[in-house]
Coordinates of C-alpha atoms and ligand atoms in Angstrom, one line a residue:
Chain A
X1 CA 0.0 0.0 0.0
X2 CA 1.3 3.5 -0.7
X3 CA -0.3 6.6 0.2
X4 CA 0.8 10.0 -0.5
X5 CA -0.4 13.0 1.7
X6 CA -0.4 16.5 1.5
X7 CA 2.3 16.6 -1.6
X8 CA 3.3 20.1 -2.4
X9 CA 5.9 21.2 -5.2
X10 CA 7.1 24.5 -6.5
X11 CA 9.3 25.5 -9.4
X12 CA 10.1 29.0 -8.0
X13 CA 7.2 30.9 -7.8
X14 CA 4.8 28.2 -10.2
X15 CA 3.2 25.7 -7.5
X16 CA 2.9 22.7 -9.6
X17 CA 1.4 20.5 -7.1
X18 CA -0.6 21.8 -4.2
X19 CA -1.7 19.8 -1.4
X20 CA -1.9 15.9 -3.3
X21 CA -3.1 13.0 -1.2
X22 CA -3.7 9.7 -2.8
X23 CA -4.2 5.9 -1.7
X24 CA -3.0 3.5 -3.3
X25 CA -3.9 -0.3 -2.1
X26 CA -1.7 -3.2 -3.1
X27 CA -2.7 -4.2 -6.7
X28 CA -4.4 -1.0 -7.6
X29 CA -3.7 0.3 -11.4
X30 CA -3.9 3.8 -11.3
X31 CA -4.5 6.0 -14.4
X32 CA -3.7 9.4 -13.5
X33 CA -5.3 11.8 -16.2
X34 CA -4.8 15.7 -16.7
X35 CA -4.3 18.1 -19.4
X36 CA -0.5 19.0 -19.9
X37 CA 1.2 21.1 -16.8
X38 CA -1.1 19.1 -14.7
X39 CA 1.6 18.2 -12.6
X40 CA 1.7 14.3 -13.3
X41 CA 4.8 13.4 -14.2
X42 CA 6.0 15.3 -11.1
X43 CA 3.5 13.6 -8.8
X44 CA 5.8 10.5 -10.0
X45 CA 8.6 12.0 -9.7
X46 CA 8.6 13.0 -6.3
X47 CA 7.1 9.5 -5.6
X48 CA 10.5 8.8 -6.8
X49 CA 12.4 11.4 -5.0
X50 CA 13.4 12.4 -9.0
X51 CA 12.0 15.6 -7.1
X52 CA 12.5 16.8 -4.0
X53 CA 8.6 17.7 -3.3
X54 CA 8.3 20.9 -0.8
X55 CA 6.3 19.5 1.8
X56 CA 4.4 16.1 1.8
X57 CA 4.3 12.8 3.3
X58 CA 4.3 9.0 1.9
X59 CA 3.8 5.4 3.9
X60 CA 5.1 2.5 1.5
X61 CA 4.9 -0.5 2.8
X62 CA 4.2 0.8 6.3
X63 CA 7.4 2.8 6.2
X64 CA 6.1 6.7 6.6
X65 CA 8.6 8.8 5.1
X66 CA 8.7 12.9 4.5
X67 CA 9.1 13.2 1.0
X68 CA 11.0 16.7 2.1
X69 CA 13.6 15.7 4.2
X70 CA 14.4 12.0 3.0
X71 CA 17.9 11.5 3.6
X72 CA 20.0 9.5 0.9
X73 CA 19.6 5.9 2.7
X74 CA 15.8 6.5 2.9
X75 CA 16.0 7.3 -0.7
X76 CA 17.4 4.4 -1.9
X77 CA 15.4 2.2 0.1
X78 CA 12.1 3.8 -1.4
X79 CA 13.4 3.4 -5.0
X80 CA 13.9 -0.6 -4.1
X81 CA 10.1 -0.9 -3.3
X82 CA 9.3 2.0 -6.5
X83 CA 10.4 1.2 -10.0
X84 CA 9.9 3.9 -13.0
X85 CA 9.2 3.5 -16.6
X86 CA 10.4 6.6 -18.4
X87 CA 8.7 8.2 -21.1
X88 CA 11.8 8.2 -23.7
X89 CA 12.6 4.3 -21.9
X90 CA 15.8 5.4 -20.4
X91 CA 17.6 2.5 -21.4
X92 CA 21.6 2.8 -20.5
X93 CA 23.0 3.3 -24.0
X94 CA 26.2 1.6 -22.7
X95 CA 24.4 -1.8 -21.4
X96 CA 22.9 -4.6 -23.6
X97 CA 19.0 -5.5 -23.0
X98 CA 20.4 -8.3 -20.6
X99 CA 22.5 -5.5 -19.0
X100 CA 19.7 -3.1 -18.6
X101 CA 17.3 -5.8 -16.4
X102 CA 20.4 -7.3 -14.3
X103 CA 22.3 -3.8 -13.7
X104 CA 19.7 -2.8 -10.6
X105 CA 19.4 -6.7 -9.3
X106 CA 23.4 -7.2 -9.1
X107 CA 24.5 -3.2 -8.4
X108 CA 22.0 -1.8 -5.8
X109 CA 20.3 -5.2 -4.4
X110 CA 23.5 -7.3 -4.2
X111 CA 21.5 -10.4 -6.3
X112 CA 24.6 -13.1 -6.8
X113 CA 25.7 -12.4 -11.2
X114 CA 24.5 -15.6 -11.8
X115 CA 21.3 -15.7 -10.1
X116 CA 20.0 -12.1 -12.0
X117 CA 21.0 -12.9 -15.2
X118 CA 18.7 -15.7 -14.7
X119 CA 16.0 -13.6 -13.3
X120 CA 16.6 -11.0 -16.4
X121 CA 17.0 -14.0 -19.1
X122 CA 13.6 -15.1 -17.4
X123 CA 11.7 -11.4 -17.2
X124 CA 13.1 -11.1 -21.1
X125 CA 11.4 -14.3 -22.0
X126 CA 8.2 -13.1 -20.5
X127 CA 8.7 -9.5 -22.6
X128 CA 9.2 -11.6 -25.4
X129 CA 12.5 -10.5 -26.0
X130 CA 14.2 -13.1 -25.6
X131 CA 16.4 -13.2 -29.2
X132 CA 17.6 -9.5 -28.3
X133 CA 19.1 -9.9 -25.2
X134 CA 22.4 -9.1 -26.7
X135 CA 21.4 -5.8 -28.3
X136 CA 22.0 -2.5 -27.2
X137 CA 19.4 -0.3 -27.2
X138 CA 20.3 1.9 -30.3
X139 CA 19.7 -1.6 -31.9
X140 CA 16.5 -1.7 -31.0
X141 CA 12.7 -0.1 -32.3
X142 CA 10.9 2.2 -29.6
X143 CA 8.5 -0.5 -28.8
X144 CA 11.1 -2.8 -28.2
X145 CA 13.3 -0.2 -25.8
X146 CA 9.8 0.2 -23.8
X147 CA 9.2 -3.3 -23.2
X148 CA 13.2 -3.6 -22.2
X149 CA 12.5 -0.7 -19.8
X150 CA 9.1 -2.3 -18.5
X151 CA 11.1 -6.0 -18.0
X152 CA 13.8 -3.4 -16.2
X153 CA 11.0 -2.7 -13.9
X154 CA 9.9 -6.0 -13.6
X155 CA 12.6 -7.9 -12.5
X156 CA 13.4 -5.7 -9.3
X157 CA 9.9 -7.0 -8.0
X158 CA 8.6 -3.3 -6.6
X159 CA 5.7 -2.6 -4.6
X160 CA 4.6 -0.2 -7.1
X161 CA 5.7 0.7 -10.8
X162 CA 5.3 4.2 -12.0
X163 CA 4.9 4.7 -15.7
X164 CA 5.1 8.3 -17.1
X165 CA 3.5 8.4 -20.8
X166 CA 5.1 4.8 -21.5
X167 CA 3.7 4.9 -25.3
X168 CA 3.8 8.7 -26.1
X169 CA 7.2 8.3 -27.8
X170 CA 6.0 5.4 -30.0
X171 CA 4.7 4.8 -33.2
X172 CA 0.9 4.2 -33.2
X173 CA 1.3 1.0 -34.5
X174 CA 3.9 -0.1 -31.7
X175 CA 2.1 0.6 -29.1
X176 CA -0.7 -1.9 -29.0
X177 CA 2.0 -4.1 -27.9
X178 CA 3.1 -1.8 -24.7
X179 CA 0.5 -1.6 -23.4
X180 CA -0.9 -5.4 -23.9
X181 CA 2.7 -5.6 -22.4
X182 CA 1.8 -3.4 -19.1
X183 CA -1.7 -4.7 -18.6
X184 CA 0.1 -8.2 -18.3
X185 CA 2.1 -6.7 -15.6
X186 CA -1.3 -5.6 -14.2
X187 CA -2.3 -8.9 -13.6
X188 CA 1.1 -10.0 -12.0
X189 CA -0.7 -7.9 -9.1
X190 CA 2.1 -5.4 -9.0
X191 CA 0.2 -1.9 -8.1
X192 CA 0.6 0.9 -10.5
X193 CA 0.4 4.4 -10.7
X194 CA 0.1 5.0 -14.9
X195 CA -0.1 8.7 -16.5
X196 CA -1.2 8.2 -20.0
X197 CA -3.8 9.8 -22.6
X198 CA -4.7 5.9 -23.6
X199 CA -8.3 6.6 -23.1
X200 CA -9.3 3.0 -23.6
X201 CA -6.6 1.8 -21.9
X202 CA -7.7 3.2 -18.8
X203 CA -11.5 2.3 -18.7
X204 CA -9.8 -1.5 -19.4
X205 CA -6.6 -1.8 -17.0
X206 CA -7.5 0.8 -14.7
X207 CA -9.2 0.2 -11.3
X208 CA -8.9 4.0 -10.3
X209 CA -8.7 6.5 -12.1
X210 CA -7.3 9.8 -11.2
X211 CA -7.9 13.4 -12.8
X212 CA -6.0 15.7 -12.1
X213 CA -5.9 19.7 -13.0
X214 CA -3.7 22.7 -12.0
X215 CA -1.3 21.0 -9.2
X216 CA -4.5 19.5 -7.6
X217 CA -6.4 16.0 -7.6
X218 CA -10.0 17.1 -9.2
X219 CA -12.2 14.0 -8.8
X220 CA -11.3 10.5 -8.4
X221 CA -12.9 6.9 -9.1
X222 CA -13.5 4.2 -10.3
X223 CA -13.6 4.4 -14.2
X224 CA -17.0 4.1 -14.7
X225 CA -17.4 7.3 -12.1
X226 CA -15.2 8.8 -13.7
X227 CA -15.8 8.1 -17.6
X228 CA -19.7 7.9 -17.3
X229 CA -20.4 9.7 -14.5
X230 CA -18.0 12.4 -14.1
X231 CA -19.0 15.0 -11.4
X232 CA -16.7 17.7 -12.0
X233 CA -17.2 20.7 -14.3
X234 CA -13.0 20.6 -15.2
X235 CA -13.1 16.8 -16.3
X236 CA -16.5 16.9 -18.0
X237 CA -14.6 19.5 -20.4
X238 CA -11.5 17.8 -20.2
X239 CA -13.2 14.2 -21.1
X240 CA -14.8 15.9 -23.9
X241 CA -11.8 17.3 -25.6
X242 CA -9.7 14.1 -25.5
X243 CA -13.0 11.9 -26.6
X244 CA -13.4 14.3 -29.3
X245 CA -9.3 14.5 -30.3
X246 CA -9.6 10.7 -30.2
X247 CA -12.5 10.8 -32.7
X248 CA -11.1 13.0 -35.0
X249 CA -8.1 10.7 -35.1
X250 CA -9.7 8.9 -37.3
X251 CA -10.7 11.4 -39.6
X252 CA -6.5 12.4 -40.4
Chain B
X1 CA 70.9 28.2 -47.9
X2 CA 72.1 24.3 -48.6
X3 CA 70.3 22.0 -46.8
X4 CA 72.5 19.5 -45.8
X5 CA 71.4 16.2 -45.3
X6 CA 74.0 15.0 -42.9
X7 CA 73.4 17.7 -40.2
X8 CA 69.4 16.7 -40.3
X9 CA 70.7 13.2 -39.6
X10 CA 72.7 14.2 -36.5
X11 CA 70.1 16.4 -35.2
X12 CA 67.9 13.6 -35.2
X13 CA 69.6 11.5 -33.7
X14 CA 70.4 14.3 -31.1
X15 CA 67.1 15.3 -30.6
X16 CA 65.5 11.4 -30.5
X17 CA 67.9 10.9 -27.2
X18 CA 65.7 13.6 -25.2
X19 CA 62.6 12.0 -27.0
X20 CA 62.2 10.1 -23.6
X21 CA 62.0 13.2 -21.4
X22 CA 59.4 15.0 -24.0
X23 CA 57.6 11.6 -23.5
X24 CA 57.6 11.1 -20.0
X25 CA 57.1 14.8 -19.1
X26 CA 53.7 14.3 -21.5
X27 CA 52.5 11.0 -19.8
X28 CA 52.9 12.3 -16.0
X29 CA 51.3 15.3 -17.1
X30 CA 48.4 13.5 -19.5
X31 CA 48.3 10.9 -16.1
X32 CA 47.5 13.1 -13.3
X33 CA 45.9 15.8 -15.8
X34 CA 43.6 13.9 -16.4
X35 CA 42.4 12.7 -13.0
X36 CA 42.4 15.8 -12.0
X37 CA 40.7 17.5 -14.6
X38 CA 38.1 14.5 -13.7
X39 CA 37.5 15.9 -10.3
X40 CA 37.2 19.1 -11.8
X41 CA 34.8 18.5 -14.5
X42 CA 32.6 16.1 -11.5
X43 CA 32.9 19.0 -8.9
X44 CA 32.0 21.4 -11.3
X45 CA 29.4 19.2 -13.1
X46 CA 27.7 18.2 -10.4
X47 CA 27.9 22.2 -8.8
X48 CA 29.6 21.0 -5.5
X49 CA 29.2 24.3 -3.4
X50 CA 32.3 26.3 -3.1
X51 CA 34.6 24.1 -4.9
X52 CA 33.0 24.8 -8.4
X53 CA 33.1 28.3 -8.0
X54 CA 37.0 27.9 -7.1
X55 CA 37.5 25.8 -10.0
X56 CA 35.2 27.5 -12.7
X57 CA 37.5 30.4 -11.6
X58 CA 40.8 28.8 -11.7
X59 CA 39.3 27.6 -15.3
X60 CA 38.6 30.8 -16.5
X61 CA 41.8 32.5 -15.4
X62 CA 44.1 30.0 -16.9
X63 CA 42.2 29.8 -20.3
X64 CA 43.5 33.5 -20.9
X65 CA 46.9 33.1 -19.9
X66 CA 49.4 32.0 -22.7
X67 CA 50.7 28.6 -21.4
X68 CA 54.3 30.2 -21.7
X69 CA 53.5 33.0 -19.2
X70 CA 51.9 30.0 -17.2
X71 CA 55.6 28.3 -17.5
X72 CA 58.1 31.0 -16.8
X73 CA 55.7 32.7 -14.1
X74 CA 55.7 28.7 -12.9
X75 CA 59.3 28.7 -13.0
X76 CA 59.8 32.4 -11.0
X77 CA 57.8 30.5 -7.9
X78 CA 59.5 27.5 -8.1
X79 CA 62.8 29.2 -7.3
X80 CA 61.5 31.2 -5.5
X81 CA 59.6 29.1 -3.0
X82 CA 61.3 26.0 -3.5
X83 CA 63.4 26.4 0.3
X84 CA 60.3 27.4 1.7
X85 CA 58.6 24.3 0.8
X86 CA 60.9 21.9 1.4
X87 CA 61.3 23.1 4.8
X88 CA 57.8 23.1 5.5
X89 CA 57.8 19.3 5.1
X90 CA 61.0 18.9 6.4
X91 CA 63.0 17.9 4.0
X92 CA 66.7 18.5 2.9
X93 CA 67.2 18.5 -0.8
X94 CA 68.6 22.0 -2.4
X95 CA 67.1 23.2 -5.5
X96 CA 70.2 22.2 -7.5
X97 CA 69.8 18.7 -7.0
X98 CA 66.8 18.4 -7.8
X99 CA 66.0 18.2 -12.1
X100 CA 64.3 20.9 -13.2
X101 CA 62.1 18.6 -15.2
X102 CA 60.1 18.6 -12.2
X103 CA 59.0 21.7 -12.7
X104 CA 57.8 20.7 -15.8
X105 CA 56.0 17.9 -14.7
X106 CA 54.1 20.3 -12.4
X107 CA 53.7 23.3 -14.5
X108 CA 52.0 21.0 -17.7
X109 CA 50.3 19.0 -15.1
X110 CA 48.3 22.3 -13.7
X111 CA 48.1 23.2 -17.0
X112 CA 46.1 20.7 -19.3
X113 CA 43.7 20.5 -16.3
X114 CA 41.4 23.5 -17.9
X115 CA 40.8 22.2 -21.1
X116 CA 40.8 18.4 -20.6
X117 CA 38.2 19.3 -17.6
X118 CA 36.3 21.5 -19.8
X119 CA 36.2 18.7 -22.6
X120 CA 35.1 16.2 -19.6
X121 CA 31.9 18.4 -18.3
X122 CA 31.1 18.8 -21.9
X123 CA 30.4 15.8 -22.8
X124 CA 28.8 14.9 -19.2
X125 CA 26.5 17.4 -20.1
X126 CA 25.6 16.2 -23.5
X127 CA 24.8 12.9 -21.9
X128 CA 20.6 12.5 -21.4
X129 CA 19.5 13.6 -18.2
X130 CA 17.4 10.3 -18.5
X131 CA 20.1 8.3 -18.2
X132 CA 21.6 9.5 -14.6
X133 CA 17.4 9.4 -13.5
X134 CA 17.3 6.0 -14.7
X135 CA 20.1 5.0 -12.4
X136 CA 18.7 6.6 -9.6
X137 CA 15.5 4.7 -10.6
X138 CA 16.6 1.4 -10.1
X139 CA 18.4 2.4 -7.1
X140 CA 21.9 3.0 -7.8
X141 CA 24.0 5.9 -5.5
X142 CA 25.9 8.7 -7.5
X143 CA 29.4 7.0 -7.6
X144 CA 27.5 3.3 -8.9
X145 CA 25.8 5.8 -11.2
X146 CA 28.9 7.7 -12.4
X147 CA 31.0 4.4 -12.6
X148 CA 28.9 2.1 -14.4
X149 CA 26.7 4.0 -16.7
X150 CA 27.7 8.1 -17.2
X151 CA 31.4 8.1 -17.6
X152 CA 31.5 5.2 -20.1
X153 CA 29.0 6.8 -21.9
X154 CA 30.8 10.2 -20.9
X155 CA 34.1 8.7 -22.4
X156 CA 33.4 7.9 -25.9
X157 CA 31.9 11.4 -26.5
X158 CA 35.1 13.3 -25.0
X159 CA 37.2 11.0 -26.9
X160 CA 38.3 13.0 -30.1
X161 CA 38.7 16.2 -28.3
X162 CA 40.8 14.5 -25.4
X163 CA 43.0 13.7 -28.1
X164 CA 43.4 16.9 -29.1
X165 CA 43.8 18.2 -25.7
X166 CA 46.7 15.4 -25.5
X167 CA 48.1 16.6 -28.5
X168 CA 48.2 20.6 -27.2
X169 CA 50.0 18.9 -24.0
X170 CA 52.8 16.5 -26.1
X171 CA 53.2 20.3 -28.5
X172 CA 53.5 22.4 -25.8
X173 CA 56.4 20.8 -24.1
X174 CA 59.3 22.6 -26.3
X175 CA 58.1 25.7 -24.3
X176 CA 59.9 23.9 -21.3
X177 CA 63.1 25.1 -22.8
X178 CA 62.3 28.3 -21.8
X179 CA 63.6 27.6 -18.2
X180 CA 66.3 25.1 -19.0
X181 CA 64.3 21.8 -19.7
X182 CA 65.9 19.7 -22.6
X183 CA 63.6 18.1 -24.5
X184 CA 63.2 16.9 -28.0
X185 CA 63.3 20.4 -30.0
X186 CA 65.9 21.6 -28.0
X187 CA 68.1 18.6 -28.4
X188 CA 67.9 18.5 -31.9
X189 CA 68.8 22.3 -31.9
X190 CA 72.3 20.9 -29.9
X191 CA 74.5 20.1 -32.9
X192 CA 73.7 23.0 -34.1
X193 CA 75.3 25.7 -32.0
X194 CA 78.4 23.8 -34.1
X195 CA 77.2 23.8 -37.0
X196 CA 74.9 26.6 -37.7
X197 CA 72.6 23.9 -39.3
X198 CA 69.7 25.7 -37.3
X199 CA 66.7 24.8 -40.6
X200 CA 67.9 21.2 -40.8
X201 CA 67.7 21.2 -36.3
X202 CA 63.9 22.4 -36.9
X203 CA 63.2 20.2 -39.5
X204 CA 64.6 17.0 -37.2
X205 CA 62.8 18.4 -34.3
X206 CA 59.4 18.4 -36.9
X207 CA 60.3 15.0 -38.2
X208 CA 60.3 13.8 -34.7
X209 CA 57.2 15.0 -33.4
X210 CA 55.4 14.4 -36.8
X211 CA 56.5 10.2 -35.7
X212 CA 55.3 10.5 -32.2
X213 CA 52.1 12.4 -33.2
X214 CA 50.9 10.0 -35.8
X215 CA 51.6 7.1 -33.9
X216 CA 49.5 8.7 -31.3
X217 CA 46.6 9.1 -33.6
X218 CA 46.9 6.1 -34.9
X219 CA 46.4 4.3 -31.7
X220 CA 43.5 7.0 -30.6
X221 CA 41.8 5.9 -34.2
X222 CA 42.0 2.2 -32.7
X223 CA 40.9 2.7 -29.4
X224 CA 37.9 5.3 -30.8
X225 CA 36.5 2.4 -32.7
X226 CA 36.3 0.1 -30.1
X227 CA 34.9 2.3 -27.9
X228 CA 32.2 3.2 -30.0
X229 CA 30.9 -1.0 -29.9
X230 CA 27.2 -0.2 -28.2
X231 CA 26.6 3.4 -30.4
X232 CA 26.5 1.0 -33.5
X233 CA 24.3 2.6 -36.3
X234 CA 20.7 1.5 -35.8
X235 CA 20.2 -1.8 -37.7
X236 CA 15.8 -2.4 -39.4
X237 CA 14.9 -4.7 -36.6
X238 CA 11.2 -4.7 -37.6
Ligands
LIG1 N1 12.3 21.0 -13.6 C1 11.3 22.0 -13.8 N2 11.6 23.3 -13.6 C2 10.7 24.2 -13.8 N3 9.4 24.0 -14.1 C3 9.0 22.7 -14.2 C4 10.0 21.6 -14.1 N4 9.4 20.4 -14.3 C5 8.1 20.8 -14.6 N5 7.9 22.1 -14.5 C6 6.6 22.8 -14.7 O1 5.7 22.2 -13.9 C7 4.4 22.1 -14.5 C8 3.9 20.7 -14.4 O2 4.7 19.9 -15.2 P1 4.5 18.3 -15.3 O3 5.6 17.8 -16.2 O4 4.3 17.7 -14.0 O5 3.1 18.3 -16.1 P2 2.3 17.1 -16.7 O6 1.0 17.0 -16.1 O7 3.2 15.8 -16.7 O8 2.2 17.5 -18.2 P3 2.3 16.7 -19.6 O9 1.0 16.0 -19.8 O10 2.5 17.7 -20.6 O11 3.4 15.8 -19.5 C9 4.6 22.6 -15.9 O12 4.1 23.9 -16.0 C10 6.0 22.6 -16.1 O13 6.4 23.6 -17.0
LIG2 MG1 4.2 14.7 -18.1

């Protein structure tokens, strides 16, 4: 279970999140929705301590921690129970797939060589990247990198994955398989907290969704609440203009 | 003005016998140049208070001094200073026995720090900021981050214009003669205060360096490819 309370951020004088609390139960797939400057990706990344927020609290794993004042030890222990998926993947350009999944396991969590390249030969299997576990990353497509970077994830066994926009930087026609790929790791029961625009991705993973609007969590729910039933002035409009962008999609 | 053949072949030959001072005066400077420029570029990379100001500073400052002002102002506080120092750690060696290449070691030392260190933070900075979160991500500290993903990532990139930095280092050497060092231009220049055979000295002094220099690239061209293995041009994997 992770719960985050009373998260504030600045950048200088912009407040980009102001006063976030969420719950997060073990298993949850959270989609958290917003129109851009929302303050989602750094609602992860405080998560993460990628940010130092201002002010704010978070219990992980019954752990409470001050998301301010976190010293370095603290830190690291968080990010062992909290695994990201980057936007642009993140894969280290220096490191083969097999690399990129065993790096975390045998560096920071002391996993015997042997035993993690088992582990990441097995998490690549279930990626279905088996054959590429030699490649480096500039040898590999976007969709490919992703699913490296989601097996990455994987193999660390978190609490809690966060992905930021994991298919904005593909293809459209790559990223059917990214996300078939991170609804799989849905129903490993691995908790996660998902920013995406996927519409239909969220009313079919999702189990909560989140919308969020100018630093602040606007409504929350289940996706049928949410989708069908939203209650909220700011994501009626906002539901409206994405449904309506995704329609016109088709149209271009 | 004959050029005569013979006196090019004994300034050669003069000036390849201090070839191993230009050599070792370049590696002990390349050596702990580069280490230090390391901890420079890091410090000053990574904006350690107080120490990056100093050595942004110190950077600054030496990057508008010719390197020969650097050497005979170098050389004034050497002798001037030298009995100070020594004292103040106790020791008992007079300036006169000690070689005066030292003073080259030190001076080129200090001074390939400023632009190998500002090759360094360059290419740190052109490295993805991505790639040091990703670290971080998976749980990695700053020094298992910097060892194992950013500086050989970092190194490849810096590669070509370390070498020239190297180069400016192994060139800049015959400027030691200015306080008595004797190294390759100034030993082919021995034969001739005999002689006056001064064109054919130069030319064996050129002839020298041009060796040393190409061999140098020639191994930098060998190492660049191999260090360039994982930034392979993108192969169709669909
Ligand atoms: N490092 C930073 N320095 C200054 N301002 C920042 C920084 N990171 C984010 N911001 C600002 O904070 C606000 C929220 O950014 P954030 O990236 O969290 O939004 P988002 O909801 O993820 O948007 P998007 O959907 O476009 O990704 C934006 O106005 C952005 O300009
Ligand atoms: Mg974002």
């Amino acid at each position: 279970m992770l719960e985050l309370d009373h998260v504030k951020k600045n950048f200088g004088k912009l407040s980009v999140l102001k006063d976030v609390s969420l719950k997060i139960e073990n298993g949850d797939v959270v989609v958290l929705l917003g129109p851009s400057g929302s303050g989602k990706t750094t609602l992860l990344r405080c998560v993460n301590f990628l940010e130092k927020a201002d002010n704010g609290k978070m219990i992980i794993d019954g752990d409470n921690i001050d998301l301010h004042t976190a010293n370095k030890k603290t830190i690291r222990k968080v990010r062992k129970k909290v695994a990201f998926v980057f936007q642009n993947y993140g894969l280290f350009q220096n490191k083969t797939a097999l690399q990129n999944i065993t790096e975390g396991l045998i560096v920071a969590r002391k996993i015997p060589k042997a035993e993690a390249i088992k582990k990441g030969e097995e998490v690549l299997k279930w990626v279905g990247l088996s054959d590429k576990k030699d490649y480096y990353p500039s040898q590999l497509s976007g969709g490919q990198q992703q699913r490296i970077g989601i097996a990455r994830a994987v193999a660390l066994d978190p609490e809690i994955i966060l992905f930021d926009e994991p298919t904005s930087a593909l293809d459209p026609e790559l990223v059917g398989d990214v996300l078939s790929l991170i609804k799989r790791v849905a129903q490993r029961g691995i908790s996660m907290m998902v920013v995406t625009h996927e519409m239909s991705f969220a009313q079919e993973v999702a189990n909560k969704v989140v919308f969020m609007d100018g630093g602040v969590i606007v409504e929350q729910g289940s996706p049928r609440d949410i989708f069908y039933y939203p209650k909220e002035e700011r994501t009626k409009k906002f539901l409206e203009r994405v449904q309506h962008n995704e329609r016109n999609m088709y149209y271009i | 003005m004959e050029f005569d053949v013979q006196s090019l072949k004994d300034c050669f030959f003069s000036g390849i016998q201090y070839l191993g001072v230009t050599v070792k005066i370049s590696l002990v400077s390349i050596i702990f140049g580069t280490i230090l420029a390391l901890i420079v570029a890091l410090v000053r990379f990574y904006k350690v208070p107080v120490l990056s100001q100093l050595f942004a500073l110190f950077v600054t400052v030496y990057r508008g001094i010719p390197i020969m002002l650097i050497i005979l102002i170098g050389h004034l506080m050497y002798v001037m200073h030298f009995d100070t120092v020594v004292k103040a750690l106790h020791l008992s060696v007079k300036i006169k026995d000690v070689d005066i290449v030292l003073l080259g070691y030190i001076v080129m030392t200090v001074g390939v720090i400023p632009s190998i260190s500002e090759t360094f933070r360059g290419a740190l900075k052109s490295i993805d900021k991505t790639q040091y979160e990703a670290c971080y991500s998976i749980g990695l500290t700053t020094t298992q981050s910097l060892r194992r993903v950013i500086l050989p990532q970092m190194f490849p990139v810096a590669f070509p214009s370390y070498i020239n930095n190297i180069l400016g280092v192994i060139k800049g050497v015959p400027l030691l003669s200015s306080v008595g060092i004797m190294e390759v231009m100034q030993g082919s220049l021995l034969p001739c205060s005999v002689s006056y055979s001064y064109l054919e000295g130069y030319a064996a002094a050129a002839l020298i360096y041009f060796m040393l220099i190409t061999l140098i690239l020639n191994v930098a061209k060998y190492i660049e490819k191999n260090l360039n293995r994982y930034r392979v041009i993108r192969k169709n994997t669909k």
